[in-house]
Tab-separated table of C-alpha atoms in Angstrom:
chain	number	residue	atom	x	y	z
A	916	MET	CA	100.411	90.723	125.722
A	917	ALA	CA	102.106	93.030	128.685
A	918	GLY	CA	101.565	95.889	126.609
A	919	LYS	CA	98.218	95.360	126.224
A	920	VAL	CA	97.252	94.878	129.962
A	921	ILE	CA	98.945	97.712	129.504
A	922	THR	CA	96.830	98.863	127.503
A	923	ARG	CA	93.519	97.806	129.522
A	924	LEU	CA	95.202	98.836	132.733
A	925	GLY	CA	94.001	102.482	131.492
A	926	ALA	CA	90.845	102.636	130.368
A	927	CYS	CA	90.210	103.540	133.647
A	928	GLU	CA	91.743	106.010	135.843
A	929	SER	CA	92.426	104.359	138.830
A	930	GLY	CA	94.211	101.380	136.717
A	931	LEU	CA	96.262	105.184	135.736
A	932	ARG	CA	97.450	105.915	139.279
A	933	VAL	CA	98.777	102.488	139.606
A	934	LEU	CA	100.674	102.410	136.711
A	935	PHE	CA	102.376	106.387	136.915
A	936	THR	CA	103.100	105.809	140.669
A	937	GLY	CA	105.291	103.911	141.717
A	938	SER	CA	107.562	100.599	141.515
A	939	LEU	CA	105.895	99.912	138.055
A	940	LEU	CA	106.805	103.265	136.337
A	941	GLU	CA	110.323	102.396	137.249
A	942	GLU	CA	110.124	99.357	136.240
A	943	LEU	CA	109.059	100.932	132.714
A	944	GLN	CA	111.416	103.849	132.531
A	945	ARG	CA	114.561	101.030	133.202
A	946	VAL	CA	113.556	98.003	130.816
A	947	MET	CA	113.879	101.419	128.611
A	948	LYS	CA	117.153	101.424	129.332
A	949	GLU	CA	117.962	97.768	127.471
A	950	SER	CA	117.817	98.486	124.050
A	951	ASP	CA	115.713	100.550	121.183
A	952	VAL	CA	113.804	98.125	120.479
A	953	ILE	CA	112.239	97.730	124.202
A	954	ARG	CA	112.918	101.952	123.902
A	955	TYR	CA	110.070	102.002	121.137
A	956	ARG	CA	107.821	99.580	122.476
A	957	VAL	CA	107.195	100.857	125.786
A	958	TYR	CA	106.159	104.413	123.723
A	959	GLU	CA	104.373	102.467	121.574
A	960	VAL	CA	102.350	101.719	124.917
A	961	LEU	CA	102.109	105.073	125.230
A	962	VAL	CA	100.782	106.222	122.268
A	963	ASN	CA	97.732	103.985	122.480
A	964	LEU	CA	97.639	104.306	126.063
A	965	GLN	CA	96.830	109.043	125.796
A	966	ALA	CA	94.161	108.182	122.948
A	967	ILE	CA	92.001	106.744	124.896
A	968	SER	CA	91.778	109.871	126.965
A	969	PRO	CA	92.054	113.210	127.747
A	970	VAL	CA	92.319	111.825	131.458
A	971	ALA	CA	94.791	109.242	130.066
A	972	LEU	CA	97.626	111.276	127.585
A	973	HIS	CA	97.481	113.703	131.266
A	974	TYR	CA	99.291	110.722	133.016
A	975	CYS	CA	101.177	109.080	129.966
A	976	SER	CA	103.106	113.183	129.558
A	977	ASP	CA	103.083	113.977	133.462
A	978	SER	CA	105.132	110.975	133.061
A	979	GLY	CA	108.091	112.630	131.422
A	980	LEU	CA	107.880	109.760	128.384
A	981	LEU	CA	106.537	111.143	126.676
A	982	THR	CA	108.280	114.154	126.388
A	983	GLN	CA	111.588	112.021	127.338
A	984	LEU	CA	110.191	110.545	122.725
A	985	THR	CA	109.936	114.339	121.621
A	986	GLY	CA	112.772	114.613	122.488
A	987	GLU	CA	114.407	111.736	120.448
A	988	LEU	CA	113.511	113.848	117.263
A	989	SER	CA	116.659	116.300	118.486
A	990	GLY	CA	118.564	113.354	118.369
A	991	ALA	CA	121.945	112.846	116.284
A	992	ASP	CA	120.403	108.575	114.903
A	993	VAL	CA	118.249	109.622	112.084
A	994	LEU	CA	116.541	106.098	112.350
A	995	VAL	CA	116.396	106.922	115.281
A	996	GLN	CA	113.856	110.410	114.400
A	997	VAL	CA	112.569	107.842	111.613
A	998	ASN	CA	110.655	105.848	113.872
A	999	CYS	CA	109.708	108.357	116.245
A	1000	ILE	CA	108.027	110.948	113.902
A	1001	ASP	CA	106.197	108.086	113.008
A	1002	MET	CA	105.153	107.017	116.611
A	1003	LEU	CA	104.196	111.345	116.785
A	1004	SER	CA	101.524	110.923	113.820
A	1005	SER	CA	100.402	108.135	115.813
A	1006	LEU	CA	100.312	110.189	118.724
A	1007	ALA	CA	99.374	113.448	116.065
A	1008	GLN	CA	95.863	110.586	115.499
A	1009	SER	CA	93.549	111.875	118.540
A	1010	PRO	CA	92.577	115.457	119.038
A	1011	HIS	CA	94.425	115.792	122.544
A	1012	GLY	CA	97.768	114.751	121.293
A	1013	LEU	CA	97.694	116.677	118.916
A	1014	ASN	CA	96.826	119.565	121.110
A	1015	TRP	CA	100.096	118.260	123.468
A	1016	LEU	CA	101.654	117.655	120.893
A	1017	VAL	CA	101.109	122.057	119.321
A	1018	GLN	CA	102.263	123.271	122.753
A	1019	GLN	CA	104.929	120.814	122.813
A	1020	GLY	CA	106.879	122.532	120.403
A	1021	VAL	CA	106.461	119.621	118.116
A	1022	VAL	CA	105.020	120.586	115.225
A	1023	GLY	CA	107.176	123.989	114.656
A	1024	LYS	CA	110.079	120.924	114.955
A	1025	LEU	CA	108.946	119.079	112.431
A	1026	GLU	CA	107.940	122.029	109.801
A	1027	SER	CA	111.207	123.403	110.498
A	1028	MET	CA	112.583	120.136	109.354
A	1029	LEU	CA	110.624	119.802	106.163
A	1030	THR	CA	112.050	123.756	105.564
A	1031	ALA	CA	115.711	122.636	105.953
A	1032	ALA	CA	115.657	119.451	104.205
A	1033	ASP	CA	117.530	120.079	101.273
A	1034	SER	CA	120.835	121.238	102.861
A	1035	ASP	CA	120.275	117.644	104.708
A	1036	PRO	CA	121.027	114.494	103.025
A	1037	MET	CA	120.596	112.940	105.470
A	1038	SER	CA	116.408	114.033	104.754
A	1039	SER	CA	115.914	111.370	102.996
A	1040	PHE	CA	115.181	108.775	105.544
A	1041	TYR	CA	112.613	111.025	107.101
A	1042	MET	CA	110.822	113.053	105.210
A	1043	PRO	CA	108.510	110.777	104.174
A	1044	GLY	CA	107.523	110.373	108.204
A	1045	ALA	CA	107.272	113.969	107.944
A	1046	LEU	CA	104.696	114.752	105.665
A	1047	LYS	CA	103.289	111.692	106.755
A	1048	PHE	CA	102.630	113.703	110.487
A	1049	PHE	CA	101.412	116.725	108.470
A	1050	GLY	CA	99.175	114.850	106.965
A	1051	THR	CA	97.716	113.874	108.949
A	1052	MET	CA	97.351	117.213	111.490
A	1053	ALA	CA	95.743	118.182	108.186
A	1054	SER	CA	93.244	115.587	108.384
A	1055	LEU	CA	92.288	116.587	111.308
A	1056	ARG	CA	92.717	121.144	111.025
A	1057	PRO	CA	92.762	121.413	107.446
A	1058	ASP	CA	93.180	125.287	107.571
A	1059	GLU	CA	94.685	125.077	110.081
A	1060	THR	CA	96.955	123.428	108.706
A	1061	MET	CA	97.602	124.935	105.283
A	1062	GLU	CA	97.307	128.080	106.958
A	1063	HIS	CA	99.841	128.149	109.444
A	1064	HIS	CA	102.164	125.099	107.532
A	1065	GLY	CA	102.891	126.298	104.424
A	1066	ALA	CA	105.393	124.225	103.690
A	1067	PHE	CA	104.524	121.093	104.424
A	1068	MET	CA	101.177	121.941	101.710
A	1069	LYS	CA	104.809	122.350	99.451
A	1070	THR	CA	106.555	120.199	100.620
A	1071	VAL	CA	103.426	118.126	98.527
A	1072	PHE	CA	103.281	119.939	96.198
A	1073	GLU	CA	106.789	119.499	94.854
A	1074	SER	CA	107.073	115.888	95.715
A	1075	LEU	CA	104.490	114.530	92.717
A	1076	ASP	CA	107.279	115.527	91.094
A	1077	SER	CA	110.184	113.357	93.165
A	1078	ARG	CA	112.719	111.184	90.659
A	1079	ASP	CA	112.376	108.862	94.519
A	1080	PRO	CA	108.317	106.429	94.162
A	1081	THR	CA	108.840	106.589	97.949
A	1082	MET	CA	108.671	110.881	97.782
A	1083	VAL	CA	105.802	110.947	95.418
A	1084	LYS	CA	103.966	107.969	96.647
A	1085	VAL	CA	104.273	110.046	100.423
A	1086	ALA	CA	102.817	113.079	98.561
A	1087	VAL	CA	99.253	111.268	96.378
A	1088	GLU	CA	98.572	109.744	99.757
A	1089	THR	CA	99.294	112.165	101.736
A	1090	VAL	CA	96.948	114.533	98.701
A	1091	GLY	CA	93.813	111.518	99.546
A	1092	MET	CA	94.109	112.457	103.107
A	1093	VAL	CA	94.247	116.016	103.135
A	1094	GLY	CA	90.967	115.595	100.951
A	1095	SER	CA	88.864	113.077	102.406
A	1096	ARG	CA	86.379	114.880	104.010
A	1097	PRO	CA	84.596	117.967	102.832
A	1098	ASP	CA	86.514	120.877	104.615
A	1099	GLY	CA	89.834	119.549	104.204
A	1100	LYS	CA	89.189	119.210	100.503
A	1101	MET	CA	87.729	123.656	100.486
A	1102	ALA	CA	90.878	123.743	102.112
A	1103	LEU	CA	93.190	121.658	98.823
A	1104	GLU	CA	90.701	124.208	97.004
A	1105	LYS	CA	92.221	127.319	98.544
A	1106	GLN	CA	96.289	126.420	96.759
A	1107	GLY	CA	95.004	127.604	94.139
A	1108	CYS	CA	96.733	127.309	90.701
A	1109	ALA	CA	99.039	125.141	92.931
A	1110	TRP	CA	96.107	122.762	93.253
A	1111	ALA	CA	95.266	122.629	89.219
A	1112	ASP	CA	98.820	121.569	88.587
A	1113	CYS	CA	98.572	118.859	91.384
A	1114	LEU	CA	95.319	117.415	89.297
A	1115	LYS	CA	96.476	117.269	86.674
A	1116	GLN	CA	100.052	115.888	87.674
A	1117	PHE	CA	96.994	113.142	89.363
A	1118	GLY	CA	95.494	112.807	85.704
A	1119	ARG	CA	99.479	111.697	85.460
A	1120	ILE	CA	100.778	109.659	87.459
A	1121	ILE	CA	97.076	108.055	86.698
A	1122	LEU	CA	97.797	106.496	82.973
A	1123	ASN	CA	101.545	106.307	83.423
A	1124	PRO	CA	103.953	103.238	84.824
A	1125	PRO	CA	104.644	102.337	87.112
A	1126	THR	CA	101.313	100.387	88.041
A	1127	GLU	CA	101.105	100.114	91.810
A	1128	MET	CA	101.581	104.600	91.898
A	1129	ARG	CA	98.920	104.321	89.217
A	1130	MET	CA	97.188	102.466	91.872
A	1131	TYR	CA	97.976	105.035	94.388
A	1132	GLY	CA	96.621	107.903	91.939
A	1133	LEU	CA	93.605	106.363	91.607
A	1134	THR	CA	93.030	106.075	95.197
A	1135	THR	CA	93.436	109.176	95.673
A	1136	LEU	CA	90.978	110.382	93.461
A	1137	ALA	CA	88.634	107.633	94.685
A	1138	SER	CA	89.109	109.725	97.886
A	1139	LEU	CA	89.166	113.325	96.813
A	1140	PHE	CA	86.231	112.454	94.198
A	1141	SER	CA	84.111	110.712	97.502
A	1142	LEU	CA	80.684	113.449	99.307
A	1143	GLN	CA	78.294	111.270	101.218
A	1144	VAL	CA	75.196	113.324	100.480
A	1145	THR	CA	74.488	114.313	103.012
A	1146	ASP	CA	77.706	117.006	102.077
A	1147	HIS	CA	75.868	118.133	98.623
A	1148	THR	CA	76.126	121.261	98.524
A	1149	GLU	CA	76.474	123.668	95.836
A	1150	ASP	CA	79.970	124.834	96.300
A	1151	GLN	CA	81.529	120.847	97.224
A	1152	LEU	CA	79.468	119.886	94.021
A	1153	SER	CA	80.585	122.665	91.450
A	1154	MET	CA	84.084	122.290	92.825
A	1155	LEU	CA	84.528	118.486	92.475
A	1156	GLU	CA	83.007	118.579	89.154
A	1157	GLY	CA	86.662	121.346	88.230
A	1158	TRP	CA	88.475	119.362	89.747
A	1159	PHE	CA	87.276	116.715	87.039
A	1160	ASN	CA	87.363	118.743	84.285
A	1161	THR	CA	91.409	120.291	85.518
A	1162	PHE	CA	93.020	116.235	86.161
A	1163	SER	CA	92.419	114.875	82.581
A	1164	PRO	CA	91.190	116.782	79.926
A	1165	LYS	CA	88.590	114.212	78.178
A	1166	PRO	CA	87.866	112.547	82.219
A	1167	MET	CA	85.323	109.478	81.359
A	1168	ASP	CA	88.235	108.482	78.327
A	1169	THR	CA	91.204	108.194	81.078
A	1170	LEU	CA	88.530	106.317	83.777
A	1171	MET	CA	87.170	104.306	80.955
A	1172	SER	CA	90.243	103.357	79.297
A	1173	ILE	CA	91.459	102.469	82.988
A	1174	VAL	CA	87.889	100.263	84.411
A	1175	GLN	CA	89.108	98.003	80.305
A	1176	GLN	CA	92.108	97.257	81.073
A	1177	PRO	CA	91.985	93.855	82.043
A	1178	PHE	CA	94.537	94.533	85.107
A	1179	LYS	CA	92.567	93.201	87.712
A	1180	ASN	CA	94.111	95.828	90.260
A	1181	LEU	CA	93.802	98.469	88.310
A	1182	HIS	CA	89.815	97.849	87.183
A	1183	CYS	CA	89.005	98.064	90.101
A	1184	ALA	CA	90.801	101.109	91.845
A	1185	GLY	CA	89.236	102.311	88.622
A	1186	LEU	CA	85.503	101.575	89.354
A	1187	ALA	CA	86.392	102.952	92.972
A	1188	VAL	CA	86.552	106.016	91.608
A	1189	LEU	CA	83.614	105.526	89.157
A	1190	GLN	CA	81.540	104.932	92.608
A	1191	ALA	CA	82.925	107.652	94.556
A	1192	LEU	CA	81.346	109.988	91.673
A	1193	ALA	CA	78.216	108.651	91.250
A	1194	ASN	CA	76.013	109.404	94.046
A	1195	GLN	CA	77.464	113.251	92.378
A	1196	PRO	CA	74.815	115.085	89.281
A	1197	TRP	CA	76.755	115.621	87.602
A	1198	ALA	CA	79.030	112.989	87.125
A	1199	GLN	CA	76.118	110.943	86.352
A	1200	ARG	CA	75.350	113.303	83.670
A	1201	ALA	CA	78.602	113.201	82.538
A	1202	MET	CA	78.544	108.765	82.296
A	1203	ALA	CA	75.823	108.728	81.183
A	1204	TYR	CA	76.444	110.670	78.114
A	1205	PHE	CA	79.403	108.954	77.963
A	1206	PRO	CA	79.103	106.616	74.748
A	1207	GLY	CA	78.934	102.423	75.989
A	1208	PHE	CA	78.822	103.416	80.065
A	1209	VAL	CA	75.409	102.672	79.665
A	1210	GLU	CA	76.018	99.456	78.456
A	1211	TYR	CA	79.485	99.087	79.329
A	1212	LEU	CA	77.971	98.937	83.129
A	1213	VAL	CA	75.002	95.896	83.227
A	1214	ASP	CA	77.532	93.759	81.201
A	1215	ARG	CA	77.848	90.937	83.651
A	1216	SER	CA	80.411	88.974	81.220
A	1217	THR	CA	83.371	91.585	81.833
A	1218	GLU	CA	84.349	90.084	84.866
A	1219	LYS	CA	85.672	87.173	85.457
A	1220	ASP	CA	86.101	87.203	89.460
A	1221	LYS	CA	84.650	88.060	92.402
A	1222	MET	CA	87.283	91.050	92.634
A	1223	GLY	CA	86.416	92.771	89.889
A	1224	LYS	CA	82.227	91.778	90.699
A	1225	GLU	CA	82.333	92.911	94.135
A	1226	ALA	CA	83.458	96.306	92.338
A	1227	ARG	CA	81.555	96.791	89.459
A	1228	TYR	CA	78.206	96.005	92.377
A	1229	GLU	CA	79.500	98.501	94.252
A	1230	VAL	CA	79.590	101.137	91.259
A	1231	ILE	CA	75.895	99.704	90.861
A	1232	LYS	CA	74.936	99.872	93.758
A	1233	ALA	CA	76.061	103.995	93.981
A	1234	LEU	CA	73.549	104.782	91.165
A	1235	VAL	CA	71.063	102.879	92.660
A	1236	GLU	CA	71.068	104.323	95.713
A	1237	SER	CA	71.092	107.717	94.425
A	1238	SER	CA	67.470	110.102	93.524
A	1239	THR	CA	68.829	111.035	90.542
A	1240	THR	CA	69.752	108.737	88.834
A	1241	LEU	CA	65.990	107.486	87.699
A	1242	GLU	CA	66.643	111.275	85.808
A	1243	THR	CA	69.198	111.392	84.615
A	1244	PHE	CA	69.498	108.053	83.016
A	1245	GLY	CA	65.507	107.295	81.803
A	1246	SER	CA	63.350	104.730	82.650
A	1247	PRO	CA	64.526	102.135	80.710
A	1248	PHE	CA	68.535	101.698	81.865
A	1249	TYR	CA	67.589	102.594	86.080
A	1250	LEU	CA	65.053	99.268	85.362
A	1251	LYS	CA	67.949	97.415	84.449
A	1252	LEU	CA	70.246	99.109	87.417
A	1253	LYS	CA	67.605	97.927	89.913
A	1254	GLU	CA	67.731	94.548	88.502
A	1255	TYR	CA	71.549	93.745	88.450
A	1256	TYR	CA	71.203	95.267	92.256
A	1257	ARG	CA	68.624	92.889	92.704
A	1258	GLN	CA	70.052	89.583	91.928
A	1259	GLY	CA	73.521	90.652	93.615
A	1260	PRO	CA	77.327	91.384	92.263
A	1261	PHE	CA	77.642	86.949	91.067
A	1262	TYR	CA	74.231	86.447	89.474
A	1263	VAL	CA	74.931	84.161	86.582
A	1264	ARG	CA	71.871	83.405	84.623
A	1265	VAL	CA	70.894	79.630	83.376
A	1266	GLN	CA	70.440	78.608	79.351
A	1267	ALA	CA	68.262	75.615	79.859
A	1268	GLU	CA	69.690	73.681	77.049
A	1269	VAL	CA	66.289	72.223	75.396
A	1270	ALA	CA	66.720	68.588	73.816
A	1271	MET	CA	65.730	68.013	70.277
A	1272	GLU	CA	63.662	64.819	69.343
A	1273	GLY	CA	66.099	63.078	66.481
A	1274	SER	CA	68.963	64.795	68.459
A	1275	ASN	CA	71.785	62.794	69.479
């Protein structure tokens, strides 16, 4: 409750002046000494507060409390370091927050931790958080991050083949974060052979247990292949088609084998990949030429639950809203798509029963 009040108070500059001058600041400094838990709750409030504006960040910085947070990174307690890195990842989500971290030398410190991880027996504790931090940074500044912080992507690519499932999960999610925007996709493409190997690794991840990791892989593939129509340039479309043909020798076979499985979560994650692909002409051609795809997509009888019906409907919707679907699939199938779309995800055809004379 106190944190929410402080955040509301900091929404305007007059409130910030009240917060960071005099007795209120002294009280914050006092309670932070009571325990690690309270100290990190105060840090959390500060991180939320600075996200409001650059002015709010200025006041938080001048108080000395954010500098105290970054100082925790150099402490001897690895669990404190883990909590610190998590807070710094949140701080890096705003452009002004990230600028401040760069100026304070925090980004360089975290990269040094990545570089020295192999010789640090405690690195398994903080490495997931460090990758998350750089993933957040790369989602905002992909070219700069990959050009100046090479240890980051090297660690991500290596972690995809790790025996530690936590590191694999973080690496998979980090790739999805970086590749969610067009500039991030282009930055990944610039990684050359290392990126091609990464895509092939995703092809293996989505086909092999555990199921949870397969879902993470599919979610990331959906992020990588997602491209708004306004971003449909020849370079972007050609690049994503190349990725599609790289992650699996037979990509449509791979995806259809997943969406036709009875496991709800995997099935829906596979449909999400098809939805991401559905507005791109090259992907529509791959779908149209795949034997049985069009019949499968409009067959409502194969979906038994709400989650699956909604996921399939999103694929239908993406195709209906695309300007190239009619030309790619032809009029008969396009009309079936429009009818499906118009009827909604939960439509059930009612069959009238005709009573025959003389029947019981």
